[in-house]
Amino acid sequence: MVFLMLSKHLEFPLKIEITNMYWIIYGFAIRCYYVLLWLLSFFNQKAQDFVSGRKTSFPKAKNGSDLWIHVSSLGEFEQARPLIEQLKRETSIDITLTFFSPSGFAVRKNYEVVDRVLYIPMDTYAKAKEFIRMYDF
């Protein structure tokens, strides 16, 4: 059971209870979404890139990654870019950059400032746990 605090500005702590049923419904919905994308990938190149990009194995970080930056799209990447470049200039941290968008990934997959550019894995508990363990976040 998870409780979320919605706002510190409320006069009383407002809590929302998220039950196991929520996670069951979410897990089912996300899997349906990926099945639909898989079906669509036979007719649409962007959907095909989305599906095939998540099938590739993730390269292992040598000593784990110090920082994980996730951006959904190329536009979000452009907003994060000054921060990423400043971090690399001023520190020697290992940075993993993940994209949700196939078009953003395609444009920046060879971005040399970070140590690796990857797709974000499928949004399931098992895939997230595997990804976090692999990069030792």
PDB file of C-alpha atoms in Angstrom:
ATOM      1  CA  MET A   1       0.000   0.000   0.000  1.00  0.00           C
ATOM      2  CA  VAL A   2       1.382   3.412  -1.004  1.00  0.00           C
ATOM      3  CA  PHE A   3       0.260   6.817   0.207  1.00  0.00           C
ATOM      4  CA  LEU A   4       0.909   9.995  -1.754  1.00  0.00           C
ATOM      5  CA  MET A   5       0.874  13.497  -0.328  1.00  0.00           C
ATOM      6  CA  LEU A   6      -0.757  15.706  -2.955  1.00  0.00           C
ATOM      7  CA  SER A   7       0.080  19.146  -1.658  1.00  0.00           C
ATOM      8  CA  LYS A   8       1.871  20.826   1.219  1.00  0.00           C
ATOM      9  CA  HIS A   9      -0.372  23.848   0.768  1.00  0.00           C
ATOM     10  CA  LEU A  10      -3.529  22.118   1.937  1.00  0.00           C
ATOM     11  CA  GLU A  11      -4.754  22.739   5.469  1.00  0.00           C
ATOM     12  CA  PHE A  12      -4.751  19.021   6.201  1.00  0.00           C
ATOM     13  CA  PRO A  13      -2.680  16.205   4.718  1.00  0.00           C
ATOM     14  CA  LEU A  14      -4.675  14.802   1.831  1.00  0.00           C
ATOM     15  CA  LYS A  15      -3.754  11.191   1.163  1.00  0.00           C
ATOM     16  CA  ILE A  16      -4.704   8.936  -1.683  1.00  0.00           C
ATOM     17  CA  GLU A  17      -4.490   5.221  -1.111  1.00  0.00           C
ATOM     18  CA  ILE A  18      -3.154   3.293  -4.054  1.00  0.00           C
ATOM     19  CA  THR A  19      -4.079  -0.342  -3.665  1.00  0.00           C
ATOM     20  CA  ASN A  20      -2.804  -3.476  -5.280  1.00  0.00           C
ATOM     21  CA  MET A  21      -5.813  -3.361  -7.618  1.00  0.00           C
ATOM     22  CA  TYR A  22      -4.452  -0.118  -9.107  1.00  0.00           C
ATOM     23  CA  TRP A  23      -1.131  -1.816  -9.918  1.00  0.00           C
ATOM     24  CA  ILE A  24      -2.929  -4.822 -11.418  1.00  0.00           C
ATOM     25  CA  ILE A  25      -5.038  -2.576 -13.662  1.00  0.00           C
ATOM     26  CA  TYR A  26      -2.029  -0.432 -14.603  1.00  0.00           C
ATOM     27  CA  GLY A  27       0.076  -3.503 -15.399  1.00  0.00           C
ATOM     28  CA  PHE A  28      -2.693  -4.916 -17.579  1.00  0.00           C
ATOM     29  CA  ALA A  29      -3.214  -1.583 -19.368  1.00  0.00           C
ATOM     30  CA  ILE A  30       0.489  -1.052 -20.077  1.00  0.00           C
ATOM     31  CA  ARG A  31       0.801  -4.549 -21.509  1.00  0.00           C
ATOM     32  CA  CYS A  32      -2.256  -3.937 -23.725  1.00  0.00           C
ATOM     33  CA  TYR A  33      -0.641  -0.691 -24.884  1.00  0.00           C
ATOM     34  CA  TYR A  34       2.540  -2.515 -25.879  1.00  0.00           C
ATOM     35  CA  VAL A  35       0.575  -5.256 -27.670  1.00  0.00           C
ATOM     36  CA  LEU A  36      -1.274  -2.579 -29.650  1.00  0.00           C
ATOM     37  CA  LEU A  37       2.025  -0.874 -30.475  1.00  0.00           C
ATOM     38  CA  TRP A  38       3.438  -4.215 -31.595  1.00  0.00           C
ATOM     39  CA  LEU A  39       0.462  -4.726 -33.925  1.00  0.00           C
ATOM     40  CA  LEU A  40       0.767  -1.170 -35.204  1.00  0.00           C
ATOM     41  CA  SER A  41       4.494  -1.709 -35.816  1.00  0.00           C
ATOM     42  CA  PHE A  42       3.662  -3.826 -38.865  1.00  0.00           C
ATOM     43  CA  PHE A  43       2.153  -0.744 -40.526  1.00  0.00           C
ATOM     44  CA  ASN A  44       3.962   2.239 -39.018  1.00  0.00           C
ATOM     45  CA  GLN A  45       7.730   2.874 -39.009  1.00  0.00           C
ATOM     46  CA  LYS A  46       7.723   4.978 -35.834  1.00  0.00           C
ATOM     47  CA  ALA A  47       5.849   2.254 -33.923  1.00  0.00           C
ATOM     48  CA  GLN A  48       8.300  -0.299 -35.336  1.00  0.00           C
ATOM     49  CA  ASP A  49      11.246   1.779 -34.059  1.00  0.00           C
ATOM     50  CA  PHE A  50       9.549   2.076 -30.651  1.00  0.00           C
ATOM     51  CA  VAL A  51       9.068  -1.700 -30.332  1.00  0.00           C
ATOM     52  CA  SER A  52      12.399  -2.829 -31.795  1.00  0.00           C
ATOM     53  CA  GLY A  53      14.377  -0.287 -29.770  1.00  0.00           C
ATOM     54  CA  ARG A  54      13.129  -1.791 -26.536  1.00  0.00           C
ATOM     55  CA  LYS A  55      14.068  -5.322 -27.618  1.00  0.00           C
ATOM     56  CA  THR A  56      17.764  -4.564 -27.835  1.00  0.00           C
ATOM     57  CA  SER A  57      19.851  -5.517 -24.848  1.00  0.00           C
ATOM     58  CA  PHE A  58      21.147  -2.708 -22.707  1.00  0.00           C
ATOM     59  CA  PRO A  59      24.943  -2.363 -22.567  1.00  0.00           C
ATOM     60  CA  LYS A  60      26.258  -2.864 -19.044  1.00  0.00           C
ATOM     61  CA  ALA A  61      27.895   0.070 -17.310  1.00  0.00           C
ATOM     62  CA  LYS A  62      31.423  -0.780 -16.114  1.00  0.00           C
ATOM     63  CA  ASN A  63      30.976   0.405 -12.535  1.00  0.00           C
ATOM     64  CA  GLY A  64      27.348   1.370 -12.533  1.00  0.00           C
ATOM     65  CA  SER A  65      26.071   4.760 -13.547  1.00  0.00           C
ATOM     66  CA  ASP A  66      26.280   7.790 -11.309  1.00  0.00           C
ATOM     67  CA  LEU A  67      23.388   9.666 -12.911  1.00  0.00           C
ATOM     68  CA  TRP A  68      20.347   8.668 -14.913  1.00  0.00           C
ATOM     69  CA  ILE A  69      18.645  11.414 -16.926  1.00  0.00           C
ATOM     70  CA  HIS A  70      15.376  10.517 -18.615  1.00  0.00           C
ATOM     71  CA  VAL A  71      13.755  12.664 -21.281  1.00  0.00           C
ATOM     72  CA  SER A  72      10.580  11.820 -23.144  1.00  0.00           C
ATOM     73  CA  SER A  73      11.340  13.606 -26.364  1.00  0.00           C
ATOM     74  CA  LEU A  74      13.916  15.572 -28.296  1.00  0.00           C
ATOM     75  CA  GLY A  75      12.403  18.806 -26.980  1.00  0.00           C
ATOM     76  CA  GLU A  76      12.908  17.725 -23.375  1.00  0.00           C
ATOM     77  CA  PHE A  77      16.450  16.673 -24.267  1.00  0.00           C
ATOM     78  CA  GLU A  78      17.184  20.150 -25.613  1.00  0.00           C
ATOM     79  CA  GLN A  79      16.023  21.612 -22.296  1.00  0.00           C
ATOM     80  CA  ALA A  80      18.271  19.227 -20.328  1.00  0.00           C
ATOM     81  CA  ARG A  81      21.258  19.569 -22.659  1.00  0.00           C
ATOM     82  CA  PRO A  82      22.895  22.601 -20.969  1.00  0.00           C
ATOM     83  CA  LEU A  83      22.727  20.830 -17.604  1.00  0.00           C
ATOM     84  CA  ILE A  84      24.157  17.598 -19.039  1.00  0.00           C
ATOM     85  CA  GLU A  85      27.019  19.420 -20.728  1.00  0.00           C
ATOM     86  CA  GLN A  86      27.837  21.455 -17.620  1.00  0.00           C
ATOM     87  CA  LEU A  87      27.839  18.310 -15.460  1.00  0.00           C
ATOM     88  CA  LYS A  88      30.267  16.602 -17.827  1.00  0.00           C
ATOM     89  CA  ARG A  89      32.516  19.669 -17.996  1.00  0.00           C
ATOM     90  CA  GLU A  90      32.710  20.083 -14.223  1.00  0.00           C
ATOM     91  CA  THR A  91      32.634  16.459 -13.023  1.00  0.00           C
ATOM     92  CA  SER A  92      33.662  12.990 -14.114  1.00  0.00           C
ATOM     93  CA  ILE A  93      30.319  11.319 -13.425  1.00  0.00           C
ATOM     94  CA  ASP A  94      28.986   8.504 -15.577  1.00  0.00           C
ATOM     95  CA  ILE A  95      25.702   9.589 -17.216  1.00  0.00           C
ATOM     96  CA  THR A  96      23.015   7.344 -18.685  1.00  0.00           C
ATOM     97  CA  LEU A  97      20.482   9.168 -20.871  1.00  0.00           C
ATOM     98  CA  THR A  98      17.172   7.484 -21.713  1.00  0.00           C
ATOM     99  CA  PHE A  99      14.494   8.431 -24.238  1.00  0.00           C
ATOM    100  CA  PHE A 100      10.855   7.433 -24.558  1.00  0.00           C
ATOM    101  CA  SER A 101      10.485   8.809 -28.087  1.00  0.00           C
ATOM    102  CA  PRO A 102      11.911   6.903 -31.071  1.00  0.00           C
ATOM    103  CA  SER A 103      12.481  10.166 -32.948  1.00  0.00           C
ATOM    104  CA  GLY A 104      14.407  11.723 -30.053  1.00  0.00           C
ATOM    105  CA  PHE A 105      16.472   8.567 -29.650  1.00  0.00           C
ATOM    106  CA  ALA A 106      17.227   8.407 -33.388  1.00  0.00           C
ATOM    107  CA  VAL A 107      18.556  11.968 -33.435  1.00  0.00           C
ATOM    108  CA  ARG A 108      20.655  11.682 -30.240  1.00  0.00           C
ATOM    109  CA  LYS A 109      21.688   8.020 -30.041  1.00  0.00           C
ATOM    110  CA  ASN A 110      25.308   8.996 -30.741  1.00  0.00           C
ATOM    111  CA  TYR A 111      25.428  11.947 -28.318  1.00  0.00           C
ATOM    112  CA  GLU A 112      29.042  11.853 -27.193  1.00  0.00           C
ATOM    113  CA  VAL A 113      28.694  13.922 -24.029  1.00  0.00           C
ATOM    114  CA  VAL A 114      26.973  11.127 -22.088  1.00  0.00           C
ATOM    115  CA  ASP A 115      28.290   7.619 -21.527  1.00  0.00           C
ATOM    116  CA  ARG A 116      25.289   5.834 -23.039  1.00  0.00           C
ATOM    117  CA  VAL A 117      21.987   6.698 -24.732  1.00  0.00           C
ATOM    118  CA  LEU A 118      19.184   4.127 -24.409  1.00  0.00           C
ATOM    119  CA  TYR A 119      15.466   3.670 -24.745  1.00  0.00           C
ATOM    120  CA  ILE A 120      13.600   3.618 -21.462  1.00  0.00           C
ATOM    121  CA  PRO A 121      12.490   0.016 -20.889  1.00  0.00           C
ATOM    122  CA  MET A 122       8.859  -1.063 -20.905  1.00  0.00           C
ATOM    123  CA  ASP A 123       7.061   0.388 -17.887  1.00  0.00           C
ATOM    124  CA  THR A 124       6.597  -2.746 -15.812  1.00  0.00           C
ATOM    125  CA  TYR A 125       7.905  -3.524 -12.356  1.00  0.00           C
ATOM    126  CA  ALA A 126      10.155  -6.348 -13.595  1.00  0.00           C
ATOM    127  CA  LYS A 127      11.694  -4.339 -16.448  1.00  0.00           C
ATOM    128  CA  ALA A 128      12.268  -1.288 -14.238  1.00  0.00           C
ATOM    129  CA  LYS A 129      13.875  -3.414 -11.522  1.00  0.00           C
ATOM    130  CA  GLU A 130      16.135  -5.121 -14.084  1.00  0.00           C
ATOM    131  CA  PHE A 131      17.159  -1.772 -15.590  1.00  0.00           C
ATOM    132  CA  ILE A 132      17.932  -0.186 -12.226  1.00  0.00           C
ATOM    133  CA  ARG A 133      19.891  -3.235 -11.084  1.00  0.00           C
ATOM    134  CA  MET A 134      21.844  -3.353 -14.357  1.00  0.00           C
ATOM    135  CA  TYR A 135      23.042   0.226 -14.028  1.00  0.00           C
ATOM    136  CA  ASP A 136      23.316   0.216 -10.246  1.00  0.00           C
ATOM    137  CA  PHE A 137      21.367   3.440  -9.730  1.00  0.00           C
TER     138      PHE A 137
END
